[in-house]
């Protein structure tokens, strides 16, 4: 008879092995599937209705309730409140973005952008990292590691520097990480290991090394991290006054977010806290489109947990045989072997999800629109807006639907791509974007060059503004 409120459970229904929360596994030791953090909700003090969480706002003097993650502690109660780690994450914003909505093809008032780049390290990762570091600290870990396209590493590095609880060790692919993200890891003092390979290679290595050296792994195969990422959806619901939107649109890389969002809605439904579940759209970059290929082209489904593994193996073999590597300017999602594939399939099934792919051109055009109509985002984040536009064009999303696009990372994460898009210098454009298949910058806001003469400067301003 289990007495703990929280435990870990294998997501494979024919295995369903359970483990104590005092252990860290990044896959089920019995069958190799991913694990969930599960709860005996009867033992938890879950509020009767979501609006009860509004009362937590009045307790913002308490760091636990200040946190946009731990404010919802009752919905992720794997650690006692007095042991949770927080740096003040989750103060993020849902913006009704009519200018971007027009670009997407939505009716006024219907498109919302969830700005997760407002987190302390500039991306949504902090939602999950505070949960992973809480768990690592409970286990007494002194070193924590991750492979990263840049944001997970920035987040881990920040939590380690700000809390001094443990040392960060990060693995990144060569030349694959944007300067904004690399500079964070270096500045925050993480041990930074640049391996000759891409993210998928780094991910395989870090799992081996974490296992061998007993280092705590914070990638999203860690089920505790995903508990924190559920709260992005809680905050979206809160901002919509607890009304469920019609669509959640999110970029897909390693598929941690989409998996966490699916789990959030599964639990809220099970707990009777929502009566309707939104549909989920996961958007790949076309140069890193494994989920799209498997879900939309090869028909791979969660199927109640009985995933047909053959098409997945065949596609992985195909990528190996042809040396296919992920390739997109949206470097955050430049991933071909998403570790959370099966959990994401579960989320897609539960949320009647769809998967789409968008080109780098579409991503950068959408990004420019987000910048011009809001607070901006990094390239990978704009895949959600480009994806919503595509789904609108296809008629899958109706203009009257209420849509939330999750903007996962901050505008300043990748200035190289942004400046190259807006540049007047053809060489810069060609080197950074043209060489990667982007042909135009239809929404560029080009700087104007003027002589250093008062009259010329005034003339230029009169002409353009
Ligand atoms: N958007 C941004 C800005 C990201 O950094 C990532 C993932 C994603 C979207 C994809 O999210 O993996 O949950 O599907 N970045 C990871 C990293 C892989 O290492 O920072 P996902």
XYZ file of C-alpha atoms and ligand atoms in Angstrom:
486
model
C 0.000 0.000 0.000
C 1.525 3.300 -1.111
C 1.536 5.960 1.569
C 3.306 8.798 -0.232
C 1.335 11.542 -1.874
C 3.748 11.696 -4.823
C 5.510 8.895 -6.654
C 6.880 8.172 -10.108
C 5.063 5.970 -12.578
C 6.003 4.516 -15.940
C 3.788 5.915 -18.697
C 3.656 2.550 -20.464
C 0.260 1.194 -19.313
C 1.338 -2.432 -19.648
C 4.303 -1.748 -17.329
C 3.029 1.026 -15.010
C 5.908 0.352 -12.604
C 6.108 2.843 -9.760
C 9.128 4.366 -8.019
C 9.662 6.556 -5.022
C 10.267 10.279 -5.544
C 13.524 9.811 -3.668
C 15.016 8.202 -6.788
C 15.987 9.823 -10.068
C 15.321 7.869 -13.223
C 15.266 9.362 -16.666
C 13.540 6.278 -18.047
C 11.756 3.299 -16.518
C 14.380 0.807 -15.273
C 11.952 -2.015 -16.134
C 10.816 -1.168 -19.671
C 12.695 1.951 -20.808
C 9.629 4.182 -21.290
C 9.444 7.654 -19.762
C 8.216 8.264 -16.223
C 5.581 10.642 -14.868
C 5.353 12.188 -11.458
C 1.986 10.928 -10.196
C -0.061 11.866 -7.175
C -2.626 10.273 -4.927
C -4.841 13.312 -5.254
C -7.022 12.154 -2.354
C -4.082 12.892 -0.086
C -3.461 16.328 -1.623
C -5.081 19.582 -0.582
C -6.287 20.527 -4.054
C -8.624 23.557 -4.105
C -12.214 22.976 -5.227
C -11.928 25.441 -8.046
C -9.094 27.094 -9.948
C -10.158 30.592 -8.918
C -9.164 29.682 -5.336
C -5.564 30.177 -6.523
C -6.263 33.892 -6.846
C -6.074 34.079 -3.054
C -2.360 33.200 -3.317
C -1.666 36.617 -4.853
C -2.195 38.229 -1.483
C 0.669 36.115 -0.109
C 3.308 37.487 -2.469
C 5.571 38.367 0.462
C 6.165 34.611 0.653
C 8.671 33.614 -2.102
C 6.767 30.373 -2.654
C 3.575 32.235 -3.492
C 5.436 34.990 -5.377
C 6.669 32.321 -7.789
C 4.409 31.831 -10.802
C 5.225 28.145 -10.509
C 4.906 27.411 -6.784
C 1.830 29.576 -6.427
C 0.223 26.410 -7.828
C 2.066 24.108 -5.432
C -1.134 22.149 -4.706
C -1.090 20.949 -8.343
C 2.538 19.754 -8.232
C 2.978 18.721 -4.598
C 6.039 16.478 -4.884
C 8.139 18.500 -2.403
C 7.169 20.128 0.870
C 6.657 23.865 0.498
C 9.532 24.674 2.831
C 11.947 22.831 0.532
C 11.015 24.347 -2.825
C 13.669 26.293 -4.716
C 12.628 29.541 -6.369
C 14.349 32.558 -7.892
C 11.062 34.348 -8.608
C 10.267 32.590 -11.891
C 6.949 32.630 -13.716
C 6.080 36.337 -13.676
C 4.961 36.103 -17.268
C 2.300 37.760 -19.337
C -0.557 36.795 -21.611
C -0.999 39.550 -24.164
C -4.047 39.972 -26.353
C -2.201 40.719 -29.564
C -4.522 42.089 -32.223
C -1.793 43.250 -34.604
C -0.279 39.766 -34.638
C -3.793 38.302 -34.724
C -4.477 40.167 -37.970
C -1.300 38.712 -39.491
C -2.409 35.220 -38.405
C -5.916 35.805 -39.792
C -7.842 35.888 -36.516
C -10.771 38.047 -35.498
C -9.891 40.915 -33.181
C -9.470 39.842 -29.569
C -8.897 36.167 -30.344
C -5.098 35.783 -30.525
C -3.097 35.764 -27.318
C 0.634 35.517 -26.841
C 2.025 33.928 -23.693
C 5.424 35.546 -23.090
C 7.559 32.967 -21.313
C 10.699 34.882 -22.294
C 9.951 37.126 -19.309
C 11.369 34.520 -16.955
C 14.626 35.289 -15.096
C 16.841 33.465 -17.593
C 14.736 34.620 -20.538
C 12.901 31.428 -21.443
C 10.156 29.055 -20.310
C 12.805 26.667 -19.013
C 12.813 28.353 -15.601
C 9.332 26.943 -14.968
C 10.775 23.470 -15.126
C 14.220 24.202 -13.761
C 12.960 25.372 -10.360
C 11.134 22.051 -10.047
C 14.142 19.981 -11.161
C 16.522 21.849 -8.854
C 14.054 21.419 -5.989
C 14.137 17.679 -6.577
C 17.915 17.597 -7.080
C 18.362 19.441 -3.806
C 16.038 17.029 -1.994
C 18.271 14.229 -3.266
C 21.386 16.074 -2.069
C 22.837 16.536 -5.577
C 25.959 18.685 -5.805
C 26.273 18.627 -9.606
C 23.556 18.994 -12.238
C 23.961 18.556 -15.987
C 22.079 19.023 -19.228
C 22.523 18.921 -22.973
C 21.088 22.014 -24.526
C 20.392 24.100 -27.580
C 21.007 26.994 -25.202
C 18.017 27.820 -23.052
C 18.042 24.832 -20.719
C 21.730 25.464 -20.127
C 21.169 29.178 -19.447
C 18.420 28.289 -17.007
C 20.412 25.601 -15.204
C 23.418 27.908 -14.997
C 21.274 30.683 -13.536
C 19.685 28.466 -10.869
C 23.110 27.227 -9.855
C 24.618 30.706 -9.669
C 21.645 32.305 -7.938
C 21.140 29.550 -5.353
C 24.700 28.221 -4.981
C 23.142 24.831 -4.303
C 25.086 22.902 -6.926
C 27.472 23.166 -9.865
C 26.106 23.368 -13.418
C 27.670 21.247 -16.165
C 26.312 21.923 -19.624
C 26.812 20.138 -22.937
C 26.313 22.053 -26.148
C 26.824 21.220 -29.815
C 29.634 22.978 -31.679
C 28.658 26.291 -33.237
C 24.995 25.559 -32.627
C 24.169 27.863 -29.778
C 23.208 31.531 -30.113
C 25.453 34.059 -28.424
C 22.770 35.333 -26.072
C 22.431 31.867 -24.557
C 26.116 30.981 -24.567
C 26.959 34.257 -22.863
C 24.527 33.431 -20.066
C 26.058 30.025 -19.367
C 29.552 31.518 -19.299
C 28.607 34.508 -17.185
C 26.706 32.391 -14.655
C 29.780 30.238 -14.225
C 28.618 26.901 -15.639
C 31.200 24.321 -16.669
C 30.575 24.493 -20.412
C 31.439 21.473 -22.520
C 31.300 22.037 -26.239
C 31.216 18.695 -28.016
C 31.922 18.044 -31.669
C 28.381 17.270 -32.743
C 24.843 18.625 -32.541
C 22.200 18.640 -29.804
C 21.099 15.073 -30.515
C 24.707 13.894 -30.055
C 25.110 15.955 -26.876
C 21.884 14.512 -25.460
C 23.102 10.930 -25.881
C 26.441 11.791 -24.263
C 25.041 13.651 -21.278
C 22.753 10.737 -20.415
C 25.716 8.354 -20.441
C 27.887 10.690 -18.428
C 25.225 11.588 -15.863
C 24.639 7.879 -15.298
C 28.349 7.057 -15.074
C 29.290 9.914 -12.736
C 26.057 10.079 -10.752
C 25.315 13.636 -11.869
C 21.727 14.888 -11.598
C 20.265 15.260 -15.120
C 17.867 18.172 -15.699
C 16.861 17.586 -19.313
C 13.158 17.106 -19.860
C 13.465 13.306 -19.608
C 13.469 14.254 -15.943
C 9.781 14.030 -14.973
C 10.117 16.574 -12.161
C 11.073 19.288 -14.617
C 7.879 18.821 -16.546
C 5.842 19.294 -13.367
C 7.029 22.901 -13.267
C 6.208 23.426 -16.929
C 2.567 22.493 -16.304
C 2.179 25.856 -14.604
C 2.531 27.740 -17.903
C -0.931 26.424 -18.690
C -2.243 27.312 -15.228
C -1.145 30.894 -15.778
C -2.721 30.965 -19.236
C -6.026 29.810 -17.759
C -5.689 32.324 -14.959
C -5.115 35.173 -17.424
C -8.238 34.066 -19.307
C -10.199 34.146 -16.047
C -10.147 30.346 -15.902
C -11.776 29.908 -19.283
C -10.288 27.246 -21.519
C -9.070 28.599 -24.890
C -9.798 26.676 -28.084
C -6.158 26.209 -29.046
C -2.746 26.113 -27.439
C -0.018 26.449 -30.075
C 3.543 25.637 -29.064
C 6.870 25.076 -30.831
C 8.110 21.485 -30.684
C 11.760 20.595 -30.049
C 12.481 17.969 -27.432
C 8.709 17.981 -26.766
C 8.886 18.644 -23.049
C 6.487 21.578 -23.112
C 3.814 19.888 -25.189
C 4.082 16.824 -22.928
C 3.786 18.941 -19.787
C 0.826 20.879 -21.168
C -0.974 17.623 -21.976
C -0.354 16.344 -18.448
C -1.607 19.610 -16.973
C -4.897 19.323 -18.824
C -5.238 15.599 -18.084
C -4.906 16.306 -14.382
C -7.142 19.379 -14.343
C -9.840 17.359 -16.104
C -9.398 14.413 -13.781
C -9.666 16.723 -10.793
C -12.820 18.319 -12.175
C -11.133 21.735 -12.275
C -11.874 22.249 -15.981
C -14.691 20.794 -18.029
C -13.235 21.424 -21.464
C -9.777 20.700 -22.835
C -8.136 22.934 -25.479
C -6.757 21.499 -28.682
C -2.991 21.371 -28.931
C -0.941 22.316 -31.991
C 2.747 21.437 -31.923
C 4.830 23.233 -34.526
C 8.116 21.898 -35.845
C 10.626 23.790 -37.944
C 10.670 22.097 -41.341
C 14.393 21.388 -40.930
C 13.737 19.503 -37.675
C 10.391 17.847 -38.270
C 10.549 14.363 -36.791
C 7.281 14.743 -34.880
C 5.520 16.044 -37.982
C 6.895 13.179 -40.047
C 5.850 10.536 -37.540
C 2.474 11.923 -36.480
C 1.156 13.419 -39.695
C 2.859 11.384 -42.416
C 3.430 7.981 -40.824
C 0.349 7.973 -38.607
C 2.136 7.204 -35.320
C -0.280 7.573 -32.406
C -0.244 7.123 -28.639
C -3.002 4.598 -29.088
C -3.789 4.287 -25.395
C -0.113 3.673 -24.689
C 0.370 1.013 -27.331
C 2.592 3.037 -29.628
C 3.589 1.292 -32.831
C 7.364 1.519 -32.525
C 8.211 0.211 -36.009
C 7.686 3.466 -37.927
C 9.750 5.298 -35.296
C 12.626 2.843 -35.632
C 12.375 2.932 -39.413
C 12.518 6.721 -39.463
C 15.472 6.828 -37.066
C 17.282 4.286 -39.272
C 16.443 6.369 -42.323
C 18.003 9.447 -40.664
C 21.086 7.425 -39.706
C 21.506 5.898 -43.168
C 21.254 9.238 -44.952
C 23.165 11.206 -42.330
C 20.171 13.513 -41.843
C 20.829 16.150 -39.197
C 18.438 18.769 -37.892
C 18.938 22.087 -39.669
C 17.008 25.254 -38.860
C 17.713 28.882 -37.999
C 15.368 28.339 -35.052
C 18.344 26.816 -33.246
C 16.408 26.190 -30.019
C 14.348 23.523 -31.774
C 17.075 22.126 -34.018
C 16.395 18.603 -32.754
C 15.705 15.426 -34.709
C 15.379 12.886 -31.914
C 12.931 14.364 -29.430
C 13.293 12.521 -26.135
C 9.700 13.120 -25.040
C 8.152 11.770 -28.226
C 5.862 9.263 -26.513
C 4.624 11.673 -23.861
C 3.922 14.200 -26.581
C 1.917 11.597 -28.511
C -0.104 11.065 -25.327
C -0.713 14.809 -25.066
C -1.734 14.989 -28.723
C -4.224 12.182 -28.220
C -5.733 13.730 -25.097
C -5.940 17.231 -26.567
C -7.023 16.178 -30.090
C -3.759 17.645 -31.264
C -2.273 18.381 -34.641
C 1.340 18.801 -35.751
C 2.578 21.129 -38.456
C 5.918 22.224 -39.841
C 6.864 25.736 -40.913
C 9.858 26.980 -42.894
C 12.551 29.268 -41.519
C 11.194 31.964 -43.835
C 7.745 31.675 -42.242
C 9.280 31.619 -38.768
C 11.316 34.776 -39.328
C 8.413 36.653 -40.913
C 6.193 35.706 -37.957
C 8.951 36.729 -35.552
C 9.165 40.175 -37.164
C 5.398 40.545 -36.736
C 5.598 39.540 -33.066
C 8.297 42.152 -32.580
C 6.340 44.860 -34.391
C 3.083 44.008 -32.607
C 4.259 43.094 -29.141
C 7.378 42.444 -27.090
C 9.273 40.182 -29.474
C 10.612 36.661 -29.152
C 13.432 34.455 -30.347
C 13.129 32.571 -33.661
C 11.972 29.174 -32.326
C 9.165 30.829 -30.371
C 7.729 32.405 -33.498
C 7.134 28.928 -34.921
C 3.955 28.962 -32.837
C 2.673 32.097 -34.577
C 3.733 30.853 -38.022
C 2.014 27.550 -37.203
C -1.192 29.275 -36.108
C -1.175 31.222 -39.382
C -0.802 27.993 -41.342
C -3.606 26.273 -39.416
C -5.804 29.322 -39.947
C -5.080 29.201 -43.693
C -5.966 25.516 -43.731
C -9.228 26.253 -41.937
C -8.273 24.025 -38.997
C -8.322 27.073 -36.728
C -11.384 29.295 -37.218
C -11.033 33.111 -37.112
C -13.393 33.155 -34.129
C -11.387 30.574 -32.126
C -9.575 31.734 -29.048
C -5.924 30.927 -29.622
C -2.903 31.101 -27.327
C 0.547 30.945 -28.922
C 3.284 30.207 -26.431
C 6.347 32.412 -26.985
C 9.032 30.348 -25.366
C 12.108 32.584 -25.421
C 13.092 36.244 -25.137
C 13.743 38.588 -28.040
C 17.376 39.122 -26.991
C 18.342 35.447 -27.026
C 19.401 35.512 -30.666
C 20.184 39.055 -31.865
C 22.308 37.749 -34.750
C 19.283 36.396 -36.605
C 17.148 39.442 -35.788
C 19.726 41.952 -36.995
C 20.377 39.911 -40.152
C 16.646 39.980 -40.939
C 16.390 43.759 -40.615
C 19.767 44.598 -42.141
C 20.406 46.710 -45.230
C 23.715 44.912 -45.701
C 23.179 42.176 -48.285
C 26.352 40.427 -47.237
C 25.166 40.098 -43.642
C 21.755 38.903 -44.820
C 23.307 36.365 -47.159
C 25.813 35.029 -44.648
C 23.358 34.489 -41.798
C 20.010 33.891 -43.501
C 20.410 33.552 -47.273
C 22.855 30.681 -46.912
C 20.216 28.863 -44.868
C 17.434 29.237 -47.432
C 15.742 32.473 -46.381
C 15.210 34.581 -49.491
C 13.437 37.734 -48.313
C 12.680 39.879 -45.309
C 9.203 41.159 -46.136
C 8.654 42.667 -42.691
C 12.105 44.135 -42.200
C 12.455 47.464 -40.423
C 15.625 48.756 -41.989
C 17.826 51.362 -40.351
C 18.378 54.478 -42.437
C 21.904 55.745 -43.045
C 22.313 59.530 -43.018
C 25.308 61.866 -43.145
C 26.185 63.484 -39.829
C 24.508 66.753 -40.852
C 21.608 68.357 -39.003
C 19.591 69.135 -42.133
C 20.009 65.668 -43.588
C 18.978 64.027 -40.309
C 15.882 66.230 -40.024
C 14.969 65.562 -43.641
C 15.258 61.827 -43.141
C 13.038 61.898 -40.071
C 10.401 64.008 -41.855
C 10.465 61.549 -44.727
C 10.074 58.354 -42.703
C 8.142 59.184 -39.523
N 11.443 27.196 -27.720
C 12.619 27.496 -27.139
C 13.017 28.926 -27.045
C 13.448 26.458 -26.635
O 14.600 26.765 -26.056
C 13.028 25.128 -26.787
C 13.859 24.027 -26.314
C 11.809 24.888 -27.387
C 11.029 25.944 -27.838
C 11.291 23.517 -27.543
O 10.711 23.074 -26.364
O 11.913 20.944 -26.081
O 9.884 21.491 -24.766
O 9.722 20.997 -27.199
N 15.041 24.152 -25.949
C 15.829 23.084 -25.334
C 17.126 23.640 -24.787
C 15.959 21.872 -26.128
O 18.101 22.892 -24.686
O 17.163 24.795 -24.401
P 10.543 21.526 -26.076
